[in-house]
Tab-separated table of C-alpha atoms in Angstrom:
chain	number	residue	atom	x	y	z
A	207	LYS	CA	-36.118	61.206	11.589
A	208	THR	CA	-33.404	58.660	11.038
A	209	ALA	CA	-29.845	59.163	12.092
A	210	SER	CA	-27.167	58.216	9.635
A	211	ALA	CA	-23.865	56.765	10.746
A	212	PRO	CA	-20.788	58.883	10.086
A	213	VAL	CA	-18.677	57.718	7.160
A	214	SER	CA	-15.231	56.463	8.125
A	215	THR	CA	-12.207	57.798	6.286
A	216	ALA	CA	-8.500	57.179	6.686
A	217	ALA	CA	-8.123	60.488	8.477
A	218	ASN	CA	-10.626	59.698	11.232
A	219	ALA	CA	-10.320	55.860	11.366
A	220	THR	CA	-10.185	54.292	14.823
A	221	ALA	CA	-9.592	50.789	16.130
A	222	GLU	CA	-13.373	50.261	16.337
A	223	ASP	CA	-13.888	50.833	12.596
A	224	THR	CA	-14.579	47.479	11.026
A	225	GLY	CA	-16.287	48.548	7.836
A	226	PRO	CA	-14.979	47.870	4.351
A	227	ALA	CA	-13.189	51.232	4.158
A	228	ALA	CA	-11.144	50.489	7.306
A	229	ALA	CA	-10.323	46.933	6.269
A	230	ASP	CA	-9.035	48.004	2.863
A	231	ASP	CA	-6.955	50.958	4.087
A	232	MET	CA	-3.449	49.606	3.496
A	233	ASP	CA	-1.793	52.934	4.341
A	234	ALA	CA	-3.261	52.781	7.838
A	235	TRP	CA	-2.025	49.200	8.238
A	236	ALA	CA	1.500	50.160	7.221
A	237	LYS	CA	1.592	52.913	9.863
A	238	ASP	CA	0.321	50.550	12.555
A	239	SER	CA	3.223	49.811	14.890
A	240	GLY	CA	1.504	47.402	17.213
A	241	PRO	CA	-0.780	47.747	20.216
A	242	VAL	CA	-2.181	51.186	20.943
A	243	ALA	CA	-0.818	52.691	24.163
A	244	ALA	CA	-2.891	54.785	26.517
A	245	PRO	CA	-2.635	58.552	25.844
A	246	GLY	CA	0.358	60.055	27.617
A	247	ALA	CA	1.973	56.677	28.333
A	248	ALA	CA	5.508	56.089	27.209
A	249	THR	CA	5.768	53.573	24.410
A	250	SER	CA	8.592	51.138	24.137
A	251	LYS	CA	9.166	48.501	21.515
A	252	PRO	CA	8.966	44.960	22.809
A	253	ARG	CA	12.358	43.376	23.223
A	254	VAL	CA	12.980	40.599	20.726
A	255	PRO	CA	15.251	37.910	22.158
A	256	GLU	CA	18.344	37.084	20.167
A	257	ALA	CA	18.016	33.953	18.129
A	258	ALA	CA	19.466	30.980	19.947
A	259	ALA	CA	21.974	28.980	17.975
A	260	ALA	CA	20.256	26.008	16.370
A	261	PRO	CA	21.626	22.638	17.429
A	262	PRO	CA	23.711	20.901	14.768
A	263	ARG	CA	21.740	18.610	12.471
A	264	PRO	CA	22.556	14.924	12.691
A	265	ALA	CA	24.120	13.312	9.639
A	266	LEU	CA	21.648	11.573	7.335
A	267	SER	CA	21.534	7.835	7.613
A	268	GLU	CA	21.883	5.554	4.613
A	269	GLU	CA	19.004	3.407	5.895
A	270	PRO	CA	15.679	3.701	4.050
A	271	VAL	CA	13.005	5.718	5.787
A	272	ALA	CA	9.407	4.545	5.832
A	273	ASP	CA	6.903	6.813	4.170
A	274	ALA	CA	3.299	6.647	3.007
A	275	MET	CA	4.005	3.925	0.440
A	276	ASP	CA	2.195	0.656	0.989
A	277	CYS	CA	5.340	-1.282	0.260
A	278	TRP	CA	8.783	-0.784	-1.186
A	279	VAL	CA	9.587	-2.040	-4.650
A	280	GLY	CA	12.308	-4.244	-3.202
A	281	ASP	CA	9.851	-5.737	-0.718
A	282	GLN	CA	7.426	-6.547	-3.517
A	283	LEU	CA	10.140	-8.258	-5.570
A	284	GLN	CA	11.242	-10.271	-2.536
A	285	GLN	CA	7.636	-11.274	-1.865
A	286	GLU	CA	7.181	-12.445	-5.461
A	287	ALA	CA	10.430	-14.450	-5.303
A	288	LEU	CA	9.306	-16.042	-2.037
A	289	GLN	CA	5.947	-16.993	-3.584
A	290	GLN	CA	7.733	-18.597	-6.538
A	291	ARG	CA	9.996	-20.602	-4.214
A	292	LYS	CA	6.955	-21.821	-2.268
A	293	LEU	CA	5.301	-22.797	-5.546
A	294	HIS	CA	8.348	-24.846	-6.587
A	295	VAL	CA	8.595	-26.525	-3.170
A	296	LEU	CA	4.915	-27.500	-3.244
A	297	ALA	CA	5.259	-28.767	-6.817
A	298	ALA	CA	8.194	-30.961	-5.746
A	299	ARG	CA	6.170	-32.333	-2.810
A	300	LEU	CA	3.227	-33.070	-5.092
A	301	ARG	CA	5.531	-34.805	-7.591
A	302	LYS	CA	6.832	-37.112	-4.809
A	303	LEU	CA	3.300	-37.840	-3.637
A	304	ALA	CA	2.196	-38.661	-7.185
A	305	ASP	CA	5.156	-41.030	-7.607
A	306	VAL	CA	4.139	-43.046	-4.543
A	307	LYS	CA	0.454	-42.779	-5.551
A	308	SER	CA	-0.479	-41.276	-2.206
A	309	GLU	CA	-4.171	-40.603	-1.612
A	310	GLY	CA	-3.975	-39.262	1.928
A	311	ALA	CA	-4.388	-36.027	3.797
A	312	GLU	CA	-0.914	-34.874	2.743
A	313	VAL	CA	-1.987	-34.570	-0.904
A	314	CYS	CA	-5.028	-32.553	0.142
A	315	GLU	CA	-2.816	-30.344	2.312
A	316	VAL	CA	-0.464	-29.618	-0.626
A	317	LEU	CA	-3.371	-28.865	-2.995
A	318	GLU	CA	-4.934	-26.477	-0.481
A	319	ALA	CA	-1.563	-24.774	0.052
A	320	LEU	CA	-1.296	-24.324	-3.729
A	321	GLU	CA	-4.675	-22.587	-3.720
A	322	ARG	CA	-3.390	-19.973	-1.285
A	323	ILE	CA	-0.376	-19.023	-3.407
A	324	PRO	CA	-0.862	-16.549	-6.242
A	325	VAL	CA	0.482	-18.066	-9.452
A	326	THR	CA	1.360	-16.757	-12.865
A	327	VAL	CA	1.184	-18.497	-16.227
A	328	GLU	CA	4.978	-18.566	-16.219
A	329	GLY	CA	4.967	-20.220	-12.772
A	330	LEU	CA	2.559	-22.883	-13.999
A	331	LYS	CA	4.779	-23.609	-16.988
A	332	ASP	CA	7.940	-23.793	-14.861
A	333	THR	CA	6.475	-26.170	-12.289
A	334	GLN	CA	4.295	-28.234	-14.654
A	335	LEU	CA	1.552	-28.159	-12.029
A	336	GLY	CA	-1.124	-28.692	-14.668
A	337	LEU	CA	0.372	-32.081	-15.502
A	338	LEU	CA	1.037	-32.930	-11.855
A	339	THR	CA	-2.542	-32.287	-10.777
A	340	GLN	CA	-4.029	-34.249	-13.713
A	341	ALA	CA	-3.730	-37.527	-11.823
A	342	PHE	CA	-5.490	-36.106	-8.760
A	343	LYS	CA	-8.559	-34.693	-10.558
A	344	ASP	CA	-9.990	-38.234	-10.840
A	345	SER	CA	-8.965	-39.385	-7.350
A	346	PRO	CA	-11.319	-41.699	-5.439
A	347	ASN	CA	-10.887	-39.362	-2.438
A	348	SER	CA	-13.573	-36.671	-2.841
A	349	GLU	CA	-11.584	-33.967	-0.983
A	350	ILE	CA	-8.526	-34.446	-3.194
A	351	ARG	CA	-10.664	-34.643	-6.342
A	352	THR	CA	-12.547	-31.432	-5.450
A	353	ALA	CA	-9.391	-29.502	-4.547
A	354	ALA	CA	-7.567	-30.631	-7.713
A	355	ARG	CA	-10.501	-29.729	-9.975
A	356	ARG	CA	-10.933	-26.352	-8.297
A	357	LEU	CA	-7.214	-25.583	-8.729
A	358	ARG	CA	-7.196	-26.653	-12.354
A	359	ARG	CA	-10.310	-24.581	-13.122
A	360	ASN	CA	-8.717	-21.472	-11.563
A	361	TRP	CA	-5.479	-22.044	-13.448
A	362	LYS	CA	-7.362	-22.595	-16.713
A	363	ASP	CA	-9.153	-19.271	-16.208
A	364	LEU	CA	-5.790	-17.602	-15.509
A	365	VAL	CA	-4.235	-19.008	-18.695
A	366	GLN	CA	-7.264	-18.043	-20.806
A	367	ALA	CA	-7.295	-14.522	-19.343
A	368	GLY	CA	-3.595	-14.184	-20.169
A	369	ALA	CA	-4.165	-15.425	-23.717
A	370	SER	CA	-7.099	-13.075	-24.326
A	371	SER	CA	-5.168	-10.028	-23.112
A	372	LYS	CA	-2.439	-10.507	-25.723
């Protein structure tokens, strides 16, 4: 013989009932007033402390607050302006070096610095760097010649990419 378990109903539900009928009995949940006290023990409601007055909130500052953004729009614009200034300064240095027909390490230093600065087609037009580097692409100094040719090839690719996207 097999014994069958008694079926739980709302009338005879106890704290041990964990079956689907007990879990779905919303009426029993609504009547639940908290922990079950021992039979015959006096029940008292737990005392809820009065809400403490919240401290006053500080006034909001006008200063920007950092968030999850990688950078602020203003920071990006400042960075672009700084890059353009560097580009113009290096172009002026290269122009002076071309005027005195310098073939030294300073020319190579300026060309390598130009490689590290991101340029735009507009920046190349403004500074006339294509014309300035023309004289250095055929330099007898192999380091200057290589750097100038590499720069000009990168700039040519940039200009062609800009022309093909229009």
